[in-house]
Amino acid sequence: MNLKSISEDTYTALRKKCVFPTITKTWINERNAVLTDLASQEVVLCGDGRCDSPGHSAKYCTYTFLDAQSNKVVDFKVVSVTQVSNSNAMELHGFKEALKTIEDDGVHVSTISTDRHPQIVKEMRINNPEKFHEFDPWHVAKGVSKKLTAEAKRRSCEDLGAWIPSIINHLWWCAQNCAEDAVLLKEKWVSVIHHVTNRHDWPGNRHYHCCDHETHFGYDVMVHASMLAALDHNNNVNREQSVGEPKYKTAWSKVHKNFRARPVAVGKDYSYMRVMVADVLSSVNDTRDSGPTQNSACNGSTGKTIQRTNYLTDTSVFPIQVERFMVKLLPCMF
């Protein structure tokens, strides 16, 4: 376009003299405001490190601490590999330096959530025993998912792949509903081995002995339960009001938004079920002689329990996702 531009040297000089100082000033003001908000409370920090490249050849690692309540960055440290013995030691160094800076500025840190980095786990256990150390459920779920995915690639475990999303959802549910009790968390998490085998109650645990969900009914059960409901309705729909002094009961009306009086009818008539009971007993005798018969009422109506979900591109139908820090952190027991 035949337009002149500044040289690389000029760009570098302007960036150093004008841009960088402005960024630094703005960040210091922001950091001071965040620290002021945290000065009078016990703080829960969430920390994680990110390297500039994968593998063991990273040059820089940025370790960041967030406040779990506000989701705001409290502080960070950029560590160069030249500051430590090797690239594997950068995350621990950044963790220690960032935490020290935050505490030196008067913030009382009561709980720290991190990934399961063994060096950081040891650092918390030895040098910070007064602080609660908890694991970020996102990292735990990621690790479990990777291991399950690897196992599902084996020929003998191919069916495991379809279960992985449900297992990970179960892990998030355990983290959200354990009431910060490590024993209850473990019992709920281990119960997944019973869920996948269609067993919904089990003895031996201290707190958690059965599923929290209601009984799951198959398609055929739902069809026949609806048949019974329809029969009960048709045989009792026009019942008379109770004899003697008329009685009424109150019921909430969604239409009128208040309580309404409804007459109390005579008791239900179940005489129609006598014929059904006789048919059932007759069928039992016939089954003993000729073997079970197949009911065709539900044939071809059931589908697979787990099906592939098509990718959706319309953002209007995307569900609201549970954010990472909306879930309680996991007690340090994994």
XYZ file of C-alpha atoms in Angstrom:
334
model
C 0.000 0.000 0.000
C 3.112 2.201 -0.095
C 2.538 3.275 3.501
C 5.441 3.885 5.798
C 5.428 2.258 9.214
C 7.632 2.357 12.263
C 10.608 0.081 12.397
C 10.917 -2.902 14.714
C 13.378 -1.023 16.896
C 10.977 1.913 17.239
C 8.106 -0.437 18.070
C 10.196 -2.151 20.749
C 11.278 1.168 22.235
C 7.721 2.544 22.345
C 6.436 -0.677 23.878
C 9.065 -0.522 26.610
C 8.690 3.196 27.380
C 4.937 3.699 26.937
C 2.911 0.501 26.709
C 4.509 -1.656 29.390
C 4.453 1.063 32.108
C 0.776 1.730 31.421
C -0.093 -1.964 31.684
C 1.928 -2.272 34.897
C 0.258 0.769 36.473
C -3.231 -0.450 35.589
C -2.563 -3.956 36.914
C -1.122 -2.643 40.200
C -4.241 -0.541 40.749
C -6.478 -3.510 39.970
C -4.480 -5.830 42.227
C -4.599 -3.349 45.108
C -8.373 -3.076 44.753
C -8.742 -6.860 44.868
C -6.456 -7.133 47.904
C -8.455 -4.433 49.687
C -11.651 -6.447 49.213
C -9.960 -9.562 50.622
C -8.237 -7.910 53.575
C -10.959 -8.545 56.167
C -11.949 -12.127 55.369
C -10.676 -15.675 55.168
C -9.840 -16.324 51.535
C -10.134 -19.475 49.452
C -7.601 -19.427 46.620
C -7.653 -21.528 43.467
C -4.235 -21.948 41.877
C -2.953 -23.442 38.659
C 0.141 -23.192 36.499
C 0.356 -22.953 32.734
C 3.522 -23.460 30.707
C 4.249 -21.815 27.380
C 4.757 -25.197 25.689
C 3.818 -28.811 26.477
C 6.241 -31.505 27.488
C 9.454 -30.998 29.448
C 10.963 -28.213 27.349
C 8.934 -25.240 28.577
C 10.744 -21.944 29.053
C 8.115 -20.060 31.066
C 5.427 -21.059 33.549
C 2.738 -18.642 34.718
C 1.221 -19.567 38.070
C -2.046 -17.784 38.864
C -4.183 -17.543 41.994
C -7.908 -16.758 41.770
C -10.238 -15.844 44.593
C -12.870 -18.597 44.638
C -15.593 -16.207 45.815
C -15.210 -13.463 43.209
C -13.339 -15.400 40.485
C -10.896 -12.484 40.236
C -7.150 -12.898 39.760
C -5.402 -12.073 43.035
C -1.819 -12.453 41.842
C 0.418 -14.377 39.457
C 4.075 -15.171 38.957
C 5.899 -15.790 35.682
C 8.784 -18.209 36.268
C 11.630 -18.697 33.806
C 13.347 -22.053 33.538
C 16.636 -20.289 34.296
C 15.363 -19.492 37.805
C 15.020 -23.161 38.765
C 16.839 -26.438 38.228
C 14.589 -27.667 35.389
C 11.217 -27.044 33.786
C 9.475 -29.515 36.118
C 10.272 -27.288 39.102
C 8.754 -24.105 37.648
C 5.179 -24.701 38.824
C 6.160 -25.283 42.455
C 8.405 -22.208 42.417
C 5.604 -20.059 40.997
C 3.167 -21.437 43.576
C 5.459 -20.615 46.500
C 6.378 -17.141 45.254
C 2.802 -16.114 44.434
C 1.459 -17.396 47.758
C 4.207 -15.612 49.698
C 3.479 -12.322 47.936
C -0.250 -12.575 48.660
C 0.288 -13.336 52.341
C 2.905 -10.602 52.683
C 0.234 -8.160 51.519
C -1.972 -9.057 54.493
C -4.379 -11.576 52.961
C -5.405 -14.413 55.301
C -5.518 -17.574 53.179
C -7.497 -20.382 54.824
C -7.937 -22.807 51.918
C -6.061 -23.482 48.700
C -7.385 -25.514 45.796
C -4.955 -26.865 43.209
C -4.520 -29.762 40.869
C -2.916 -32.955 42.174
C 0.650 -31.819 41.481
C 2.772 -34.035 43.790
C 5.308 -31.297 44.568
C 2.558 -28.863 45.588
C 0.813 -31.557 47.644
C 4.062 -32.118 49.556
C 4.632 -28.368 49.960
C 1.171 -27.913 51.464
C 1.561 -30.889 53.775
C 4.987 -29.901 55.130
C 5.142 -26.095 55.020
C 1.466 -25.075 55.144
C -0.235 -27.589 57.460
C -2.500 -24.887 58.921
C -4.225 -24.374 55.555
C -6.854 -26.648 54.067
C -5.662 -28.163 50.804
C -8.388 -29.214 48.414
C -8.375 -30.496 44.855
C -10.120 -28.733 42.003
C -12.848 -31.133 40.745
C -12.183 -30.028 37.170
C -8.664 -31.449 37.325
C -9.858 -34.629 39.049
C -12.582 -35.151 36.434
C -10.086 -34.529 33.645
C -7.702 -37.147 35.041
C -10.449 -39.732 35.525
C -11.766 -39.099 32.008
C -8.312 -39.600 30.461
C -7.836 -42.907 32.275
C -11.291 -44.185 31.356
C -10.798 -43.156 27.726
C -7.521 -45.072 27.597
C -9.167 -48.185 29.040
C -12.137 -47.889 26.665
C -9.762 -48.283 23.702
C -9.030 -51.849 24.746
C -11.066 -54.425 22.873
C -12.387 -55.986 26.072
C -13.570 -52.592 27.421
C -15.194 -50.979 24.378
C -18.563 -50.660 26.141
C -16.933 -48.448 28.767
C -16.695 -45.532 26.317
C -20.437 -44.869 26.331
C -20.423 -44.674 30.127
C -17.658 -42.067 30.463
C -19.859 -38.897 30.320
C -22.227 -40.344 32.932
C -19.346 -41.358 35.199
C -17.839 -37.866 34.995
C -21.243 -36.304 35.731
C -21.476 -38.604 38.745
C -18.085 -37.357 39.956
C -19.237 -33.728 39.698
C -22.444 -34.636 41.547
C -20.393 -36.252 44.338
C -18.293 -33.106 44.693
C -21.394 -30.924 44.817
C -23.341 -33.020 47.331
C -20.743 -34.369 49.767
C -21.231 -31.530 52.303
C -17.419 -31.240 52.496
C -17.275 -34.705 54.106
C -14.417 -36.776 52.664
C -15.929 -40.089 53.829
C -19.313 -39.314 52.266
C -17.592 -38.146 49.089
C -15.677 -41.405 48.788
C -18.748 -43.545 49.453
C -20.790 -41.684 46.837
C -17.987 -41.864 44.278
C -17.294 -45.589 44.790
C -21.033 -46.273 44.437
C -20.609 -45.804 40.688
C -19.544 -49.460 40.442
C -23.014 -50.385 41.698
C -24.816 -47.985 39.350
C -23.225 -49.444 36.227
C -24.273 -52.963 37.253
C -27.886 -51.865 37.854
C -27.609 -52.300 41.610
C -29.200 -49.440 43.512
C -28.697 -50.345 47.160
C -25.750 -51.849 49.011
C -24.737 -52.483 52.636
C -21.479 -51.780 54.411
C -21.079 -48.005 54.097
C -21.233 -45.560 56.977
C -23.416 -42.888 55.333
C -24.433 -43.774 51.781
C -26.307 -47.035 51.264
C -28.568 -46.502 48.245
C -29.148 -44.283 45.228
C -30.740 -40.869 45.680
C -32.712 -41.063 42.446
C -36.186 -42.551 42.178
C -36.774 -46.040 40.829
C -36.176 -46.241 37.096
C -39.001 -47.886 35.188
C -38.650 -49.467 31.773
C -40.849 -48.536 28.834
C -43.093 -51.600 29.225
C -43.680 -50.797 32.905
C -44.682 -47.211 32.046
C -47.136 -48.416 29.371
C -48.863 -50.906 31.651
C -48.906 -48.479 34.593
C -50.691 -45.997 32.318
C -53.177 -48.716 31.378
C -53.933 -49.327 35.066
C -54.343 -45.594 35.669
C -56.775 -45.316 32.754
C -58.786 -48.305 34.012
C -58.944 -46.843 37.522
C -60.098 -43.486 36.158
C -62.804 -44.905 33.894
C -64.248 -47.108 36.643
C -64.401 -44.312 39.228
C -64.879 -41.115 37.222
C -68.548 -40.529 38.076
C -68.603 -41.418 41.772
C -71.403 -39.944 43.855
C -70.792 -37.677 46.823
C -70.647 -39.364 50.224
C -74.046 -40.026 51.791
C -75.153 -38.207 54.932
C -73.907 -34.711 55.578
C -72.042 -33.463 52.453
C -68.299 -33.294 52.991
C -65.790 -31.157 51.174
C -62.013 -30.970 50.937
C -59.813 -28.045 49.963
C -57.395 -28.190 47.062
C -55.159 -25.554 45.507
C -56.290 -24.352 42.091
C -53.496 -23.373 39.694
C -56.037 -21.579 37.511
C -57.687 -19.435 40.206
C -54.529 -19.131 42.375
C -56.409 -19.952 45.592
C -57.947 -22.854 47.497
C -61.178 -24.362 46.178
C -63.715 -26.635 47.885
C -64.278 -30.008 46.265
C -66.894 -32.592 47.304
C -65.683 -35.774 48.969
C -66.933 -38.738 46.918
C -67.641 -42.278 48.057
C -64.753 -44.723 48.176
C -63.345 -46.117 44.962
C -64.790 -49.262 43.404
C -62.157 -51.881 42.666
C -64.508 -54.650 41.610
C -63.122 -54.487 38.066
C -59.816 -55.784 39.391
C -61.338 -59.111 40.429
C -61.581 -60.135 36.794
C -57.980 -59.039 36.244
C -56.755 -61.046 39.239
C -58.577 -64.102 37.921
C -56.946 -63.611 34.501
C -53.501 -63.304 36.116
C -53.976 -66.557 38.043
C -55.194 -68.255 34.878
C -52.154 -66.966 32.977
C -49.849 -68.350 35.676
C -51.359 -71.789 35.246
C -51.118 -71.550 31.450
C -47.474 -70.459 31.690
C -46.576 -73.526 33.711
C -47.966 -75.720 30.953
C -46.802 -73.962 27.784
C -44.023 -71.545 28.816
C -44.122 -67.733 28.911
C -46.020 -65.816 26.250
C -44.841 -62.541 24.733
C -46.919 -59.415 25.114
C -46.889 -57.433 21.881
C -48.137 -54.160 23.386
C -44.635 -52.698 23.653
C -42.800 -54.498 20.878
C -40.571 -52.217 18.840
C -41.182 -49.222 21.096
C -38.080 -49.278 23.256
C -34.765 -47.772 22.256
C -31.185 -47.903 23.446
C -30.484 -46.539 26.897
C -27.409 -44.683 25.650
C -27.471 -43.018 22.231
C -25.103 -40.804 20.316
C -25.992 -37.122 20.599
C -25.779 -35.034 17.443
C -23.688 -31.862 17.604
C -25.790 -28.703 17.942
C -24.742 -25.508 16.213
C -27.654 -23.275 17.212
C -26.553 -21.454 20.374
C -30.169 -20.807 21.344
C -30.569 -24.455 22.348
C -27.359 -24.739 24.324
C -28.087 -25.509 28.003
C -26.617 -23.427 30.795
C -23.449 -25.149 31.946
C -22.413 -25.507 35.583
C -19.349 -23.338 35.985
C -16.183 -24.798 37.400
C -16.111 -22.740 40.594
C -19.855 -23.049 41.258
C -19.153 -26.539 42.609
C -17.670 -27.067 46.056
C -14.001 -28.008 46.004
C -13.041 -31.604 46.682
C -11.562 -32.568 50.030
C -7.936 -33.659 49.689
C -8.508 -37.419 49.576
C -7.950 -38.547 45.983
